[in-house]
Structures are given as structure tokens and as C-alpha cells.
PDB file of C-alpha atoms and ligand atoms in Angstrom:
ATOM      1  CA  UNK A   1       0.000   0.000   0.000  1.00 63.00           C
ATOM      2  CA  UNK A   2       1.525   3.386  -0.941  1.00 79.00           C
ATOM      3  CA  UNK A   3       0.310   5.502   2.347  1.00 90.00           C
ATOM      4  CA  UNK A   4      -0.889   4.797   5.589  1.00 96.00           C
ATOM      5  CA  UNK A   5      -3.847   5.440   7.561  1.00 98.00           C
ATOM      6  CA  UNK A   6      -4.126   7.464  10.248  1.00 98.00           C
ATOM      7  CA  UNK A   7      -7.813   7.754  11.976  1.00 98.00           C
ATOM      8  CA  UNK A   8      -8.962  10.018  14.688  1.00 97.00           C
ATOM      9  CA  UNK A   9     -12.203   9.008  16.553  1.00 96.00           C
ATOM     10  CA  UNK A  10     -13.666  10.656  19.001  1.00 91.00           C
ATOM     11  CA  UNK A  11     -17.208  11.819  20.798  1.00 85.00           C
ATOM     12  CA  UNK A  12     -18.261  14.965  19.236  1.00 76.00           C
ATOM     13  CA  UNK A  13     -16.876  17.859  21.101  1.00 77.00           C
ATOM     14  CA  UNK A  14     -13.648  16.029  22.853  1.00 81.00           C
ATOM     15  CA  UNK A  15     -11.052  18.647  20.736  1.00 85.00           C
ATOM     16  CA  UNK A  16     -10.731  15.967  17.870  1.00 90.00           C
ATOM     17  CA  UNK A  17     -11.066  18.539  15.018  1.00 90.00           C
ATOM     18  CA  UNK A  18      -8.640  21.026  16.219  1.00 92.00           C
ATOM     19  CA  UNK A  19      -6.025  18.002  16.443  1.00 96.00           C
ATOM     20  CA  UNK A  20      -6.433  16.560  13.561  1.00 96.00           C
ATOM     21  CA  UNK A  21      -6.277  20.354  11.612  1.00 94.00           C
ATOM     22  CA  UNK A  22      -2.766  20.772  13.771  1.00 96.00           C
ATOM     23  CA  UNK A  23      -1.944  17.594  12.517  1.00 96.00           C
ATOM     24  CA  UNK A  24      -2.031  18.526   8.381  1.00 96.00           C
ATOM     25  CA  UNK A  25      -0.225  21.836   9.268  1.00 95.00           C
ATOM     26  CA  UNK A  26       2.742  19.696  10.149  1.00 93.00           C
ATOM     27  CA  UNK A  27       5.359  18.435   7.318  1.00 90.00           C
ATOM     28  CA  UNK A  28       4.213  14.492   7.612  1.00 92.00           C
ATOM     29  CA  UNK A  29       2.930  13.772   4.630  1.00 95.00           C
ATOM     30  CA  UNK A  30      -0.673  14.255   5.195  1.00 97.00           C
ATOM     31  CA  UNK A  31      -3.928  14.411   3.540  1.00 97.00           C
ATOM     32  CA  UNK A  32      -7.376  14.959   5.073  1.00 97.00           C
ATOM     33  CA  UNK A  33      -9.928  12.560   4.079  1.00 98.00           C
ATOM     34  CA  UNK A  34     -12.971  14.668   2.904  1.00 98.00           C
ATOM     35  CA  UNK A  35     -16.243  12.869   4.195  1.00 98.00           C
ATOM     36  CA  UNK A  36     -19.492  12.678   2.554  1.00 98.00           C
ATOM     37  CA  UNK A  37     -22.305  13.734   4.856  1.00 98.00           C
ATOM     38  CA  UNK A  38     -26.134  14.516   4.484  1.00 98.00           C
ATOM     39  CA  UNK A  39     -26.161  17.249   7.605  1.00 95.00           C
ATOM     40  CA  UNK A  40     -27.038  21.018   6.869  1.00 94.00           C
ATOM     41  CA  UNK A  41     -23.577  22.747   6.183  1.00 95.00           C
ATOM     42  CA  UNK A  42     -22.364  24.968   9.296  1.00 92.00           C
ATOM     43  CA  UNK A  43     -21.879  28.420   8.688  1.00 91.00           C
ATOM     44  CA  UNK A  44     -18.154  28.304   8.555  1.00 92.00           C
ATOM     45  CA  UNK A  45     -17.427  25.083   7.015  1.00 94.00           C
ATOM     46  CA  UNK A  46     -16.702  24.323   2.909  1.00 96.00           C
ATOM     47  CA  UNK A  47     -18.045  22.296   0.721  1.00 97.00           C
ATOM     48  CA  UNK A  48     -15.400  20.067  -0.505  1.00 97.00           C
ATOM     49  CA  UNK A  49     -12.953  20.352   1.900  1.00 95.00           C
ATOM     50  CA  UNK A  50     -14.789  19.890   5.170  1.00 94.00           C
ATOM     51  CA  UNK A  51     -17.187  17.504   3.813  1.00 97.00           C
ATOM     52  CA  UNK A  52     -18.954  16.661   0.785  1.00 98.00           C
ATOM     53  CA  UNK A  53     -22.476  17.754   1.535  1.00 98.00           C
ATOM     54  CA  UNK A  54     -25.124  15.851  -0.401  1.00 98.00           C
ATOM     55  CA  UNK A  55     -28.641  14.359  -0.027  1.00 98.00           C
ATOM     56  CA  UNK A  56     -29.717  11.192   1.590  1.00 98.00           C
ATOM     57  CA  UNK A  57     -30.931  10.472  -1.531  1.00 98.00           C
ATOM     58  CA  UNK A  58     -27.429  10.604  -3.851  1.00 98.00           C
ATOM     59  CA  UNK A  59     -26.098   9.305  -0.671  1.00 98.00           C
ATOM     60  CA  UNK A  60     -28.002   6.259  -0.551  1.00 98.00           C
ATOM     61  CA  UNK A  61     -27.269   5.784  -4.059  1.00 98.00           C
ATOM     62  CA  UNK A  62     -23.608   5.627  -3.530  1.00 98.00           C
ATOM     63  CA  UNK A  63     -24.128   3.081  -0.607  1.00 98.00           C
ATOM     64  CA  UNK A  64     -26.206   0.689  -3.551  1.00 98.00           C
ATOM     65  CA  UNK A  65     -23.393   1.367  -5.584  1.00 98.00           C
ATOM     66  CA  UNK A  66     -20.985   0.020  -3.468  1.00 98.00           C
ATOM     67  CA  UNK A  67     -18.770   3.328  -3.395  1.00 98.00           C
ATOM     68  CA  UNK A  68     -18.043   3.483   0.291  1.00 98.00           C
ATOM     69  CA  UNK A  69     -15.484   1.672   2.499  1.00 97.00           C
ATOM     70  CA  UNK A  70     -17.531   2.719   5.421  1.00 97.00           C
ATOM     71  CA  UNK A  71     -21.248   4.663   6.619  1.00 97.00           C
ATOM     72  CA  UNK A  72     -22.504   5.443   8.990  1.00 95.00           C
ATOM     73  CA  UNK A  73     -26.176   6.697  10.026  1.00 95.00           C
ATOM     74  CA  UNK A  74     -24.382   8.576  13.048  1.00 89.00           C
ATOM     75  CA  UNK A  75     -27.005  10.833  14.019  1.00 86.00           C
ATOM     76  CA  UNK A  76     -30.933   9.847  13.541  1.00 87.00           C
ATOM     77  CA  UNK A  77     -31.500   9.995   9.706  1.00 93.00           C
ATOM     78  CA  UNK A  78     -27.882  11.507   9.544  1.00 95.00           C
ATOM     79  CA  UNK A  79     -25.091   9.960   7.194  1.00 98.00           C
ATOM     80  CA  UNK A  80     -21.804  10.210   6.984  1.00 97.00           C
ATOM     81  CA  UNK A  81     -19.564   8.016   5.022  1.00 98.00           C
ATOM     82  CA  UNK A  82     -16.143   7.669   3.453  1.00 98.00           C
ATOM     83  CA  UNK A  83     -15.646   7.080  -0.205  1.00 98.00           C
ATOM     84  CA  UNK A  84     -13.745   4.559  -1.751  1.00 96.00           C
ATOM     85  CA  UNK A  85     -12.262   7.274  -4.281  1.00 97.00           C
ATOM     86  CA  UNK A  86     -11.390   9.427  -1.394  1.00 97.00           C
ATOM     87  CA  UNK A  87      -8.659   7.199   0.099  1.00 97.00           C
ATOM     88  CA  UNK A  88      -7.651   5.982  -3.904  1.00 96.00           C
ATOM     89  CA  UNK A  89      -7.387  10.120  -4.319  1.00 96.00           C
ATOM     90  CA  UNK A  90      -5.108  10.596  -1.437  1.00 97.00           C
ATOM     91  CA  UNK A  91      -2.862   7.725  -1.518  1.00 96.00           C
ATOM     92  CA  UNK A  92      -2.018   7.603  -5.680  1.00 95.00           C
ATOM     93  CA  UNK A  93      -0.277  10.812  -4.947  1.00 94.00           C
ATOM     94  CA  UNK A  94       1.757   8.494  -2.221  1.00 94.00           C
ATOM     95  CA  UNK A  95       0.499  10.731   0.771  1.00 97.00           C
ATOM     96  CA  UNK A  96      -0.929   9.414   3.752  1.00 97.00           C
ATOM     97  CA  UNK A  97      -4.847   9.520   5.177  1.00 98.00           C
ATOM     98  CA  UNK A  98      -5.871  11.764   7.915  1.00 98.00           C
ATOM     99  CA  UNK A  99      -9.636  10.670   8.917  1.00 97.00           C
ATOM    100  CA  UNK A 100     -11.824  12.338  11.819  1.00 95.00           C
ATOM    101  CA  UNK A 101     -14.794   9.564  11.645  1.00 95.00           C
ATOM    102  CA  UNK A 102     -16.889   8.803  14.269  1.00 91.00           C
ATOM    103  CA  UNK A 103     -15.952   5.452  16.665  1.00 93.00           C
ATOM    104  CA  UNK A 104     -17.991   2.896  14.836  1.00 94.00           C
ATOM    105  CA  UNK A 105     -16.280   4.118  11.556  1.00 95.00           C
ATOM    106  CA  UNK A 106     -13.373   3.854  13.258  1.00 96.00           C
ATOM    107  CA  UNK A 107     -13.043   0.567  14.413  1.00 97.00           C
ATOM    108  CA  UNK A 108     -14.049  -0.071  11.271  1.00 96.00           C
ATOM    109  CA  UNK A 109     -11.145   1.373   8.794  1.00 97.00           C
ATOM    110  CA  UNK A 110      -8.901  -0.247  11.294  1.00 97.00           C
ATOM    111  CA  UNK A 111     -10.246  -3.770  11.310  1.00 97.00           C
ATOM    112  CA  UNK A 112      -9.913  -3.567   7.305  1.00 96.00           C
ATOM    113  CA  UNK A 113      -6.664  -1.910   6.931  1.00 96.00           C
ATOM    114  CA  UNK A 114      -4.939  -3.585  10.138  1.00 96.00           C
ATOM    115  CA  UNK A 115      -1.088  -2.844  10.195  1.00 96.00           C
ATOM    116  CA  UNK A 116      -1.721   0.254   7.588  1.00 96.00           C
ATOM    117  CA  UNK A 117      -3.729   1.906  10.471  1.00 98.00           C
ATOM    118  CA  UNK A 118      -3.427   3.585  13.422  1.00 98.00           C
ATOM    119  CA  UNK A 119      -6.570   4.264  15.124  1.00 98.00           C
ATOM    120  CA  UNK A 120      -5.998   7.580  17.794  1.00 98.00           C
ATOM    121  CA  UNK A 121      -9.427   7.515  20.330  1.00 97.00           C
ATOM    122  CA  UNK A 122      -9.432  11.410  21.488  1.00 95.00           C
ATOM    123  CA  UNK A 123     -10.865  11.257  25.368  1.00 92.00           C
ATOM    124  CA  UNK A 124     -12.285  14.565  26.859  1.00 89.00           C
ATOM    125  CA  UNK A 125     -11.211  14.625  30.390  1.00 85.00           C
ATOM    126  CA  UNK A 126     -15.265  14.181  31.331  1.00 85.00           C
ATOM    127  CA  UNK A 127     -18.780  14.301  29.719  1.00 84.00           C
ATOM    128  CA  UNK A 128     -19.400  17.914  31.498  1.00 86.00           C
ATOM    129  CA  UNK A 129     -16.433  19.375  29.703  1.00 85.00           C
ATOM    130  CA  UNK A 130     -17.723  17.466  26.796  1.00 85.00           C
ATOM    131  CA  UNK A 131     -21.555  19.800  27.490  1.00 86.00           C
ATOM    132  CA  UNK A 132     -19.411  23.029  27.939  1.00 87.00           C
ATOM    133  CA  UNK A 133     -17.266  22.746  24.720  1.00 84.00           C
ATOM    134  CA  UNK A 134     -20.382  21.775  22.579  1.00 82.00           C
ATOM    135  CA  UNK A 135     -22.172  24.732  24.236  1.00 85.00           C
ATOM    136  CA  UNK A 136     -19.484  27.109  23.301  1.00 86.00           C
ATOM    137  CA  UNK A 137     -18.998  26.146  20.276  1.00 78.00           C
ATOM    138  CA  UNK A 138     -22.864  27.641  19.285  1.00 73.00           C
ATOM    139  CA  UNK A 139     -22.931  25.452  16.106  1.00 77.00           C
ATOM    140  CA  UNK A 140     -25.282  23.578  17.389  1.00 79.00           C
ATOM    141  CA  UNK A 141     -28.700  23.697  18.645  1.00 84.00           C
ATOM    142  CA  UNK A 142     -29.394  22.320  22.184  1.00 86.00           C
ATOM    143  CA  UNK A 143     -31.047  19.381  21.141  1.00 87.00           C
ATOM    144  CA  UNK A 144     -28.286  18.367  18.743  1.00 86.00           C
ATOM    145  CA  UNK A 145     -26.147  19.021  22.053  1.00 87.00           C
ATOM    146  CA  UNK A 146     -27.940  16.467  23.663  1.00 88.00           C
ATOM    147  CA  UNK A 147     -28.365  14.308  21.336  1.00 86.00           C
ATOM    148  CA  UNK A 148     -24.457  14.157  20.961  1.00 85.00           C
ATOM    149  CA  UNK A 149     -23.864  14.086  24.478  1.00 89.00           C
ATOM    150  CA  UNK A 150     -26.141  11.026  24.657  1.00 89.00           C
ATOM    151  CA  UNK A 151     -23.834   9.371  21.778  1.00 87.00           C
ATOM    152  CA  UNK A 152     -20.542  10.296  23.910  1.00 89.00           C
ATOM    153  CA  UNK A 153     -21.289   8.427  27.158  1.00 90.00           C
ATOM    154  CA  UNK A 154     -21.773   4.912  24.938  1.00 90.00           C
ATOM    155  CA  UNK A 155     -18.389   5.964  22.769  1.00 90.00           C
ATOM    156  CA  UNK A 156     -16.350   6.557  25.883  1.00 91.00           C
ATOM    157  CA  UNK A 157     -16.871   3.171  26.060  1.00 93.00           C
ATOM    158  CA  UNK A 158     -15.061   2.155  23.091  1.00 95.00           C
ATOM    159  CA  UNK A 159     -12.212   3.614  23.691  1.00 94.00           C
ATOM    160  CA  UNK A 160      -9.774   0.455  24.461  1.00 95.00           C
ATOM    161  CA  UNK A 161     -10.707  -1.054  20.545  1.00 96.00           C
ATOM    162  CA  UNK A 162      -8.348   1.929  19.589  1.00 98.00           C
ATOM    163  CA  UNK A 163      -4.394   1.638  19.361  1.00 98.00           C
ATOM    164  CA  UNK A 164      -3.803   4.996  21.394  1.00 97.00           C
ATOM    165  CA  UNK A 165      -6.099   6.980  23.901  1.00 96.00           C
ATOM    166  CA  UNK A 166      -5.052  10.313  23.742  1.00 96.00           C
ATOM    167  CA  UNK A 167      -6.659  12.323  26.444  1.00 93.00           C
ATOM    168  CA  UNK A 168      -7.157  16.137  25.707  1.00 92.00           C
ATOM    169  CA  UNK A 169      -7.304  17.944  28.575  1.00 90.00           C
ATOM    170  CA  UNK A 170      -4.142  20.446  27.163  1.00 92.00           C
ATOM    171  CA  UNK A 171      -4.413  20.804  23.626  1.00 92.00           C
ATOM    172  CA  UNK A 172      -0.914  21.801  23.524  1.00 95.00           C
ATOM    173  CA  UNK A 173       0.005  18.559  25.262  1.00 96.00           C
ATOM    174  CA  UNK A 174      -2.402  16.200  23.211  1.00 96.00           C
ATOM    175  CA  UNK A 175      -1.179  17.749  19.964  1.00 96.00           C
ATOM    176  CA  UNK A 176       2.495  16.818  21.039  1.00 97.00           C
ATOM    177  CA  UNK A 177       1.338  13.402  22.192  1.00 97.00           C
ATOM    178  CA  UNK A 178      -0.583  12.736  18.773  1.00 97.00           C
ATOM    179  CA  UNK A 179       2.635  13.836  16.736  1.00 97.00           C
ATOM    180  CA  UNK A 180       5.073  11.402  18.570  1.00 97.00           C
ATOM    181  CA  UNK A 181       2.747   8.683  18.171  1.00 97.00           C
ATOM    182  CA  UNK A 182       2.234   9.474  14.287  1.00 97.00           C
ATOM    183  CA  UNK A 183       5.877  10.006  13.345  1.00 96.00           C
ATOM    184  CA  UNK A 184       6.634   6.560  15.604  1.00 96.00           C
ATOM    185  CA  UNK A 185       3.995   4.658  13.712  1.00 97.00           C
ATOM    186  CA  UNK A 186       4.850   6.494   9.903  1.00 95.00           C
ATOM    187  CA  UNK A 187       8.756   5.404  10.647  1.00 91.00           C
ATOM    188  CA  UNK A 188       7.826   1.908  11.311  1.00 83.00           C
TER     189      UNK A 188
HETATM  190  P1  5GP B   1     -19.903  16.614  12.703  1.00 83.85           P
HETATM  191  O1  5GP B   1     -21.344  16.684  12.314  1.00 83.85           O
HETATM  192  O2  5GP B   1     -19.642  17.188  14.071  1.00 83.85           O
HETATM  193  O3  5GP B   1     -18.981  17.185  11.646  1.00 83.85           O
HETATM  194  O4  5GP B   1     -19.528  15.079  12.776  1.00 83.85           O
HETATM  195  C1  5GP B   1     -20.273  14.208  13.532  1.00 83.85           C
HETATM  196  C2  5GP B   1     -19.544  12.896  13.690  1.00 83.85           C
HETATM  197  O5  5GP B   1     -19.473  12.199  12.432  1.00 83.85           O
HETATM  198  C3  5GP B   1     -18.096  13.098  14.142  1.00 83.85           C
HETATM  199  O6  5GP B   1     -17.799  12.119  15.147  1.00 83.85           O
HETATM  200  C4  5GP B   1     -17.330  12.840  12.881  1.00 83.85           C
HETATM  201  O7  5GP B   1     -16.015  12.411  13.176  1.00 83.85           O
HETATM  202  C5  5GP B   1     -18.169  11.732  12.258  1.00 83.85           C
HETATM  203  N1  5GP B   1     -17.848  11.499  10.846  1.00 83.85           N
HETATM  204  C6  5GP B   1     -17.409  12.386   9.943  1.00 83.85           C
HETATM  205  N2  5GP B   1     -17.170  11.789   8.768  1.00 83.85           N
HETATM  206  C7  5GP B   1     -17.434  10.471   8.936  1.00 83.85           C
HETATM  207  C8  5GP B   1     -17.334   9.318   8.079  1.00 83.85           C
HETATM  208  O8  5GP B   1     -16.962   9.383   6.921  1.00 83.85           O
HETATM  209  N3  5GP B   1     -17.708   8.141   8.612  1.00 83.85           N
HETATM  210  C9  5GP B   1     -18.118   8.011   9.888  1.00 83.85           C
HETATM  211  N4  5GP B   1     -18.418   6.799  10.318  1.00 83.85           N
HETATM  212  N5  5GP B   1     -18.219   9.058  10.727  1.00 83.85           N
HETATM  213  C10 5GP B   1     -17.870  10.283  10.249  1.00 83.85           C
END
């Protein structure tokens, strides 16, 4: 295989973004695997680069096609899925995969790419920080909140099918931890 895999799971809110962005800023090689999703585009996010919006109906067409390697209905009548062509996209031009999935997807990439994977599970030090950094991140309405906070307390759970638990409560020291455990893993 020409580039590895490099997946960052995490409950919604636990900081995983913000590593993952520090992550492609650094000179390792990486690419950011652009997800397909069927949620309303935030405000401040890109089609095409953060995601590729489209509708649960071209998105369940591309699951009867057999065009993803994984999907997910993470949220009630919510998809989110990578494509096939995404990984194929990043990895012909020999760079490796960055993916921030949720922890289903997760487990997932790594149980098919084994070896080529590293699987990074992003802890939040507790579910309340979890409520406050979802709160002030105002993306989200508070029923979203909850609904994500519900879906945290059964991924915290998962957290030991991962290679490495990062916990983030200092960014600066999570970043440094996710870095060391990359370059170890890329070197390999
Ligand atoms: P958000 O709506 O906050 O961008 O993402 C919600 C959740 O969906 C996050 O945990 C995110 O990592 C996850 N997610 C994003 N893309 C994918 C994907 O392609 N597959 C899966 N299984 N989950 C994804």
C-alpha cells in the first residue's frame, strides 16, 4: 500500500477537530480525508474540503453502488460516510490519510486496513467538559447538544478497541502526544 492510515475518533466535542487540523499543518505527509455527509452545512465550514455535503438520496445511491469503504447513520436519519475514491485520491499521490470519523467508523477502517492503520481515540477529560465545549462552540442547537452528548457516554466506552487513547485535557500537550505517536507509527 503506498500511504498509511491514520484515523482520529472521538465523541463529538472532545477537541478531535482542532487536532487533527494541527496535525495537516505539520510536514508528515498528510492528507485529510474529505467525508461525505447529508447534515445542513455549518456556517463556517466548505463544501469540498470539510465535507462533501449531499442528499440522503445521492447518498443512498452511492451506498447501492458500493462506493463506500464505510457509513454510517451517526445521528438519527444523519449519514456520513467515506468514499472509496477518497482514500484511492489521497494515496495515488503516495500521501498518507488523515480521517476524523466517528468510533464505529473507526473501528471499522482499522479492522480492514490492520497494520496500515493507526486508530488515535481522542478522550475529553469528562462528559461535562464534553456539554461546555459543545455549548461554546454555538454550532449547534441544544437538542443536537444532547443528542451528541447522549452518543458520547456509549463511545467513551469504546475507547480500548483503539491503538492509542489520547486524552485532551491540554491541547498543547495532546497535539504533542498525537505527533510522537504518528511520526513513531509512519517510521515503522
Ligand atoms: P460533525 O457533524 O460534528 O462534523 O460530525 C459528527 C460525527 O461524524 C463526528 O464524530 C465525525 O467524526 C463523524 N464522521 C465524519 N465523517 C465520517 C465518516 O466518513 N464516517 C463516519 N463513520 N463518521 C464520520
Amino acid at each position: 500500500m503506498k500511504g498509511k492510515l491514520i484515523i482520529f475518533s472521538a465523541p463529538s466535542g472532545a477537541g478531535k477537530t482542532t487536532i487533527v487540523k494541527q496535525m495537516l499543518d505539520l510536514e508528515l505527509n498528510l492528507e485529510f480525508s474529505i467525508s461525505a455527509c447529508t447534515r445542513e452545512k455549518r456556517f463556517n465550514e466548505i463544501n469540498g474540503k470539510d465535507y462533501y455535503f449531499i442528499s440522503v438520496q445521492e447518498f443512498k445511491k452511492k451506498i447501492k453502488e458500493n462506493e463506500f469503504i464505510e457509513w454510517e447513520e451517526v445521528y438519527e436519519g444523519v449519514f456520513y460516510g467515506t468514499l472509496k475514491s477518497e482514500i484511492n485520491r489521497i494515496t495515488d499521490k503516495g500521501k498518507n490519510v488523515v480521517f476524523d470519523i466517528d468510533v464505529k467508523g473507526g473501528i471499522n477502517i482499522k479492522n480492514l486496513y490492520k497494520d496500515d492503520a493507526l486508530s488515535i481515540f481522542v478522550m475529553p477529560p469528562s462528559i461535562k467538559h464534553l456539554e461546555e465545549r459543545l455549548k461554546n462552540r454555538s454550532t449547534d442547537s441544544l437538542e443536537t447538544i444532547k443528542k451528541r452528548l447522549r452518543k458520547a457516554e456509549l463511545e467513551l466506552q469504546y475507547a480500548d478497541r483503539f491503538d492509542r487513547v489520547i486524552i485532551n485535557d491540554n491541547l498543547e500537550k495532546a497535539v504533542k502526544e498525537a505527533k510522537n505517536t504518528i511520526l513513531e507509527f509512519l517510521e515503522k
